[in-house]
Coordinates of C-alpha atoms in Angstrom, one line a residue:
X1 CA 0.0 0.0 0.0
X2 CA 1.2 3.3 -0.8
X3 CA 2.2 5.2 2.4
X4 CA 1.3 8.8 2.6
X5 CA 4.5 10.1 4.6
X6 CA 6.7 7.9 2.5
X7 CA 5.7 10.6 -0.2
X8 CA 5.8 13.5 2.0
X9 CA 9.4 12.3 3.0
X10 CA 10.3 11.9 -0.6
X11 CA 9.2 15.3 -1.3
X12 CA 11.1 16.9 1.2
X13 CA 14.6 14.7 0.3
X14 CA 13.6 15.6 -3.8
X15 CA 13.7 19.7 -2.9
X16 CA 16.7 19.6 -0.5
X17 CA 18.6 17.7 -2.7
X18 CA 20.2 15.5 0.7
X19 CA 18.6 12.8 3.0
X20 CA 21.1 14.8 5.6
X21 CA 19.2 18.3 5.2
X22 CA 15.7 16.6 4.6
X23 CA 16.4 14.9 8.1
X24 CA 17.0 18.3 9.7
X25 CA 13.8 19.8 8.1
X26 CA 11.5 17.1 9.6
X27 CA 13.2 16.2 12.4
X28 CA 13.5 12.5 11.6
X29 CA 16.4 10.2 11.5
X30 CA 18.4 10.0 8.7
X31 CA 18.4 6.2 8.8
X32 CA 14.8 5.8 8.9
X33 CA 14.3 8.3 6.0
X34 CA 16.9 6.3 3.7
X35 CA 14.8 3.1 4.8
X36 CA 11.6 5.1 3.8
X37 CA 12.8 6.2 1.0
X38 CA 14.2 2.5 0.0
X39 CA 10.3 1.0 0.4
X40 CA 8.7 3.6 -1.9
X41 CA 11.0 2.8 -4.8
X42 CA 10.4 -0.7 -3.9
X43 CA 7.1 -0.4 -4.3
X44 CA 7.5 1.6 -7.2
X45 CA 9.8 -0.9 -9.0
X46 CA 11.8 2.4 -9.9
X47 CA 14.9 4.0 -8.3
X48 CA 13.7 7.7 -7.9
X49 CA 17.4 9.6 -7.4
X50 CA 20.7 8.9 -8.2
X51 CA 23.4 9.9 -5.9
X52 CA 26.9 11.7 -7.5
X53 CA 29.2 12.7 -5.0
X54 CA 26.6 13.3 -2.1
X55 CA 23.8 14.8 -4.4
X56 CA 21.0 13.0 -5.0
X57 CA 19.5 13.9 -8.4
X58 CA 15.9 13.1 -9.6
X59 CA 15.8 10.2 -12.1
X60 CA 12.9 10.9 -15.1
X61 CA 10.8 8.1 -12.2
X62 CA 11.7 10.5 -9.6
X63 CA 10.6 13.4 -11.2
X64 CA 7.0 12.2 -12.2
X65 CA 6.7 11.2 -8.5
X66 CA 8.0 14.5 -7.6
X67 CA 4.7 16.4 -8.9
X68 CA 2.2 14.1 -7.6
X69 CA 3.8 14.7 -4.1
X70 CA 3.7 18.3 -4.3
X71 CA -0.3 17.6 -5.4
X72 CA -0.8 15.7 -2.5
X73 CA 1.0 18.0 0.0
X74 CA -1.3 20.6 -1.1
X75 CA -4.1 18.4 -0.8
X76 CA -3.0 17.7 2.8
X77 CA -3.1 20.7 4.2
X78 CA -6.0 21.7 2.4
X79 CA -7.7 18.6 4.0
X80 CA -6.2 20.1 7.3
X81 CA -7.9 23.1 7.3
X82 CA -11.5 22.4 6.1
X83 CA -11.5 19.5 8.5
X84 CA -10.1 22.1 11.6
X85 CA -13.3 24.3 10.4
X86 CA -11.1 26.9 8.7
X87 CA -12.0 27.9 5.2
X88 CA -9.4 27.3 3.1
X89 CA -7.3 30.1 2.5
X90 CA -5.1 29.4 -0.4
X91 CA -5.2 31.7 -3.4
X92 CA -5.3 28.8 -7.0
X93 CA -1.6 28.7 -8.1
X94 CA -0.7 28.7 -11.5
X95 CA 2.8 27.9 -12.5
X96 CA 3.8 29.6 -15.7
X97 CA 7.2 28.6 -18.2
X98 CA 8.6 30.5 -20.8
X99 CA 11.5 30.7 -23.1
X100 CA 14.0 33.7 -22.4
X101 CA 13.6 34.6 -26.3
X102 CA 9.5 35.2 -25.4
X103 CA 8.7 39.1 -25.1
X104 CA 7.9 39.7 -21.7
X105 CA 4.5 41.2 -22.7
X106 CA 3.4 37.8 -23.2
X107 CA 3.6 36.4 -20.0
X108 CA 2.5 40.1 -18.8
X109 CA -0.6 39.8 -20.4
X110 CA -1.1 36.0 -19.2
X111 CA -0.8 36.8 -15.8
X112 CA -3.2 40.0 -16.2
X113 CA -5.5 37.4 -17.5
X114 CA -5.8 35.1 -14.8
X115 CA -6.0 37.5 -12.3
X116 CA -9.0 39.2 -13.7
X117 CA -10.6 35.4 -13.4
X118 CA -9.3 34.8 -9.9
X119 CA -6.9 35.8 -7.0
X120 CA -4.1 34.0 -7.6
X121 CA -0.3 33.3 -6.9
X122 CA 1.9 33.0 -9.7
X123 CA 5.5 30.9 -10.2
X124 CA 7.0 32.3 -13.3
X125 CA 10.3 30.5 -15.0
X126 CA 12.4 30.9 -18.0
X127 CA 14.4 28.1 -19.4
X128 CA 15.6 26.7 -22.2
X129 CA 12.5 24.5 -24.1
X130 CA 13.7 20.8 -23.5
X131 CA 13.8 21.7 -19.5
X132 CA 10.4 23.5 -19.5
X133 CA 8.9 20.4 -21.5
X134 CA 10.1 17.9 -18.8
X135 CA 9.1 20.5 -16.2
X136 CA 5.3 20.3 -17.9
X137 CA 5.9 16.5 -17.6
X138 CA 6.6 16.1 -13.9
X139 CA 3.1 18.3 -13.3
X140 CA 6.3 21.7 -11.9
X141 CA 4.0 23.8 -14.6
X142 CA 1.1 24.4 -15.7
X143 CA 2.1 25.4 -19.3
X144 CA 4.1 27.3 -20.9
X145 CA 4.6 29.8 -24.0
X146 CA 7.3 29.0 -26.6
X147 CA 7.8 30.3 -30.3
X148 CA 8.6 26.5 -31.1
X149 CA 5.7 24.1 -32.1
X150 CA 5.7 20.5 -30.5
X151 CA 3.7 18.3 -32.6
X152 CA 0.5 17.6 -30.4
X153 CA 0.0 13.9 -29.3
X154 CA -1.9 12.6 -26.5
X155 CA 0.8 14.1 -23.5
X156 CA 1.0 17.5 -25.4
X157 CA -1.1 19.6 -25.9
X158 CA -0.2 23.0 -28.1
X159 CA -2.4 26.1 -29.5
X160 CA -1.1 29.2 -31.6
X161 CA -1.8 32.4 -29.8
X162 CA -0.7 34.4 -33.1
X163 CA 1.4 35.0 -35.4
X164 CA 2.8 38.6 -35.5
X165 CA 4.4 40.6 -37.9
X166 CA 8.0 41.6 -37.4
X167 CA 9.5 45.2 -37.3
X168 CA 12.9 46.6 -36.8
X169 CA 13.1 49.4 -33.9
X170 CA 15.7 51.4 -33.2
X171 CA 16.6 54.7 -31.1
X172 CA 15.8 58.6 -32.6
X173 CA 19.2 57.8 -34.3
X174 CA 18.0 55.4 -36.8
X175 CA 14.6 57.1 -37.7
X176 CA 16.3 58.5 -40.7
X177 CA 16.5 55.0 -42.1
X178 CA 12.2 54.5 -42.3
X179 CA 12.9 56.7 -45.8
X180 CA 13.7 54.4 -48.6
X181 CA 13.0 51.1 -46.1
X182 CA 14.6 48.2 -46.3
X183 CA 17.5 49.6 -48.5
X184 CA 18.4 52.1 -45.9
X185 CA 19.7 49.1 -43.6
X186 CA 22.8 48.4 -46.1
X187 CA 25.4 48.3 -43.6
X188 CA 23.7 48.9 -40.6
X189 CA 24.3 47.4 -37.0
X190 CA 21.5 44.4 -35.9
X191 CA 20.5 42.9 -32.7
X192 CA 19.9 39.7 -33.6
X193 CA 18.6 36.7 -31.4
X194 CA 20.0 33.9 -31.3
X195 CA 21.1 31.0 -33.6
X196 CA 18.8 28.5 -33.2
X197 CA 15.6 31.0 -33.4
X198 CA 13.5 30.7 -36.1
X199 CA 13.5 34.3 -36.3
X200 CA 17.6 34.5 -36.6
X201 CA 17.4 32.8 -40.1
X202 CA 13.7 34.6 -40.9
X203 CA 15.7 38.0 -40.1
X204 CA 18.9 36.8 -42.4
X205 CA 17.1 35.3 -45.1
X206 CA 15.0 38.7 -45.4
X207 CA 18.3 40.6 -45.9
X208 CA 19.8 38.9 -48.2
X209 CA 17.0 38.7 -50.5
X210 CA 17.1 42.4 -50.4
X211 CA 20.9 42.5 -51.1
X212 CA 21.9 44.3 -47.6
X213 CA 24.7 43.7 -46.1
X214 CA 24.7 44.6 -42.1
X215 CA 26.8 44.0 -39.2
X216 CA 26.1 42.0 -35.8
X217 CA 26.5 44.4 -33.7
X218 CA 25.3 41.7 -30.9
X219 CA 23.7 38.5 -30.4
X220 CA 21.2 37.2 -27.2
X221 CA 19.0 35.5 -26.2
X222 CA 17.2 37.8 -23.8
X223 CA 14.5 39.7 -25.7
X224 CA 14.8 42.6 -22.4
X225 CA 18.5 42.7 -22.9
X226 CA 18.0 42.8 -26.9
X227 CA 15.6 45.9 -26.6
X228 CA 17.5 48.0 -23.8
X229 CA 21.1 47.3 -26.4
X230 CA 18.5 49.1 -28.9
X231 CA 17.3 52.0 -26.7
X232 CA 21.0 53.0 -26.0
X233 CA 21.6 53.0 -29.7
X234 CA 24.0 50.1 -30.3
X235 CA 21.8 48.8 -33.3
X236 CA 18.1 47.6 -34.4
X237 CA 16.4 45.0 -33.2
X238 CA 13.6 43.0 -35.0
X239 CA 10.4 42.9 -32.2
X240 CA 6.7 41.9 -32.8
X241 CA 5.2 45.5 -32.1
X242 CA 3.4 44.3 -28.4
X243 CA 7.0 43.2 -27.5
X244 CA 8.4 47.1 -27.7
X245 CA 4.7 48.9 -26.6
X246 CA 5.8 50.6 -23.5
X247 CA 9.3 51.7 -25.5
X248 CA 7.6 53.1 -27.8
X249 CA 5.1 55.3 -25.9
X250 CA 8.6 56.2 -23.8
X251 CA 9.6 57.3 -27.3
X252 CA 12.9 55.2 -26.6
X253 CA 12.5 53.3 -29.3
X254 CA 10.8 54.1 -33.0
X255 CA 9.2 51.5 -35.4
X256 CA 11.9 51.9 -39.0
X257 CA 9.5 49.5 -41.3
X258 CA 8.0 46.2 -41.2
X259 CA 9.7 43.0 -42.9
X260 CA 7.6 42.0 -45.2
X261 CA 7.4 37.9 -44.7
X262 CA 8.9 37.6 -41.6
X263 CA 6.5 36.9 -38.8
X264 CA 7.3 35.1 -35.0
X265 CA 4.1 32.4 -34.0
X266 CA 4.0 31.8 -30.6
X267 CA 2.4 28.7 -28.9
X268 CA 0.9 27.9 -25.3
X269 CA 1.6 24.3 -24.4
X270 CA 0.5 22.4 -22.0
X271 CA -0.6 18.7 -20.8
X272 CA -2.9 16.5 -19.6
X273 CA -3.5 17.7 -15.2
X274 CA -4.1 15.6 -12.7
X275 CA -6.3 17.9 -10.2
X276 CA -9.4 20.8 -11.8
X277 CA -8.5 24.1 -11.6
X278 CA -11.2 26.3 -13.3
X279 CA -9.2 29.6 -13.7
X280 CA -6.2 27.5 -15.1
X281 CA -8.6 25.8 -17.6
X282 CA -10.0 29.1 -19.2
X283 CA -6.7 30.7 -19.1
X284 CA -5.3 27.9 -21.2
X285 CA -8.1 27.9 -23.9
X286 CA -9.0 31.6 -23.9
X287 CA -5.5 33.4 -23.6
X288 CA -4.5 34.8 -26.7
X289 CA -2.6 37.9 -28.2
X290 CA -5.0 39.3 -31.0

């Protein structure tokens, strides 16, 4: 049979990393919580960590485990406090990934959504995508927004929130080039993203079909860190329009022309959840940037 604490003992050895510091937390011996933790992967038939020098690190078994424990801690003390006559306090909690190449508008206007449904606590994360899709697997989010497109199967779940037009923006220094667009960008200075973007090659291909040659003047990931190299004038940066909105009511950046063809799509994805949250549900199939 499946033991309660032997999952609430997991969950605290999974987030400390150490059977040592999880022993401290909860007050328990560290031999009994290594025997503990030996009968749940027993009964699994799994080994949920492996240990390297000390640190125990969450097998792909381990990690699955790992998000129906933090489910059924909440649970728990939710159970606690209606049964002790207390109302339940806790405000829903929705876990949100993103890619660092996502405008931060996006998850802005994500979050602004759900709270207009509900009261709610927010996790937000960036990372790269393989980590936020094994996140979405071991239930650590909720979903997430990438400009990549998983093909959809019965685990994944993905839907287009647009696609958007791409501009180049630039400082009051490059507002002399919107005369005579794109021509006027022969050998000027680009922020580009990064190499393994869709819009990278989008942005090159664009160029060279209009015989410009340009200079790099940097490369990132980071769309914040690509727009504030822009506002202090160290090149243009190609933007979705919503990405540079505040920027350009600042009048710290200025729209130089749209690129004809080259657009960024970007997708929601999510999975299959274990437990019904109603603001979480609309929020995945109503969100969108139109």
């Amino acid at each position: 049979m499946l033991n309660y604490h032997h999952l609430l003992y997991f969950r605290e050895i999974a987030n400390h990393q150490s059977i040592s510091k999880a022993s401290q937390v909860l007050h328990v011996g560290q031999p009994a919580l290594s025997t503990q933790l030996k009968q749940l992967e027993d009964f699994f038939g799994e080994a949920l960590f492996t240990r390297e020098n000390r640190r125990m690190t969450l097998t792909e078994a381990g990690k699955v485990a790992l998000g129906y424990a933090e489910d059924i801690y909440q649970l728990g003390q939710e159970l606690k406090e209606v049964m002790s006559g207390k109302p339940y306090s806790q405000k829903p909690h929705i876990r949100i990934g993103s890619l660092s190449s996502i405008p931060k508008h996006i998850l802005i206007r994500a979050v602004n959504q759900a709270k207009a449904l509900a009261d709610c606590q927010f996790t937000v994360v960036e990372e790269r995508n393989e980590e936020l899709l094994n996140q979405l697997f071991a239930h650590k989010l909720d979903f997430f927004i990438s400009n990549h497109n998983p093909a959809s199967d019965k685990i994944i779940y993905s839907r287009k929130l647009a696609k958007l037009p791409i501009y180049l923006f630039g400082d009051a220094s490059y507002k002399r080039l919107a005369k005579n667009f794109p021509k006027s960008l022969d050998g000027e200075s680009l922020i580009l993203p990064t190499k393994d973007s869709k819009l990278f090659h989008d942005v090159e291909h664009f160029l060279e079909k209009n015989n410009i040659h340009f200079q790099t003047a940097a490369v990132c990931q980071d769309t914040a860190v690509q727009k504030l190299l822009a506002s202090e004038g160290i090149g243009l940066t190609p933007q979705p329009r919503l990405a540079v909105e505040e920027l350009l009511k600042e009048k710290k950046l200025f729209a130089i022309g749209r690129m004809p063809g080259v657009y960024e799509e970007f997708y929601l994805i999510t999975t299959k959840r274990r437990t019904h949250n109603p603001v979480l549900d609309q929020v995945t199939q109503t969100f969108c940037l139109d």
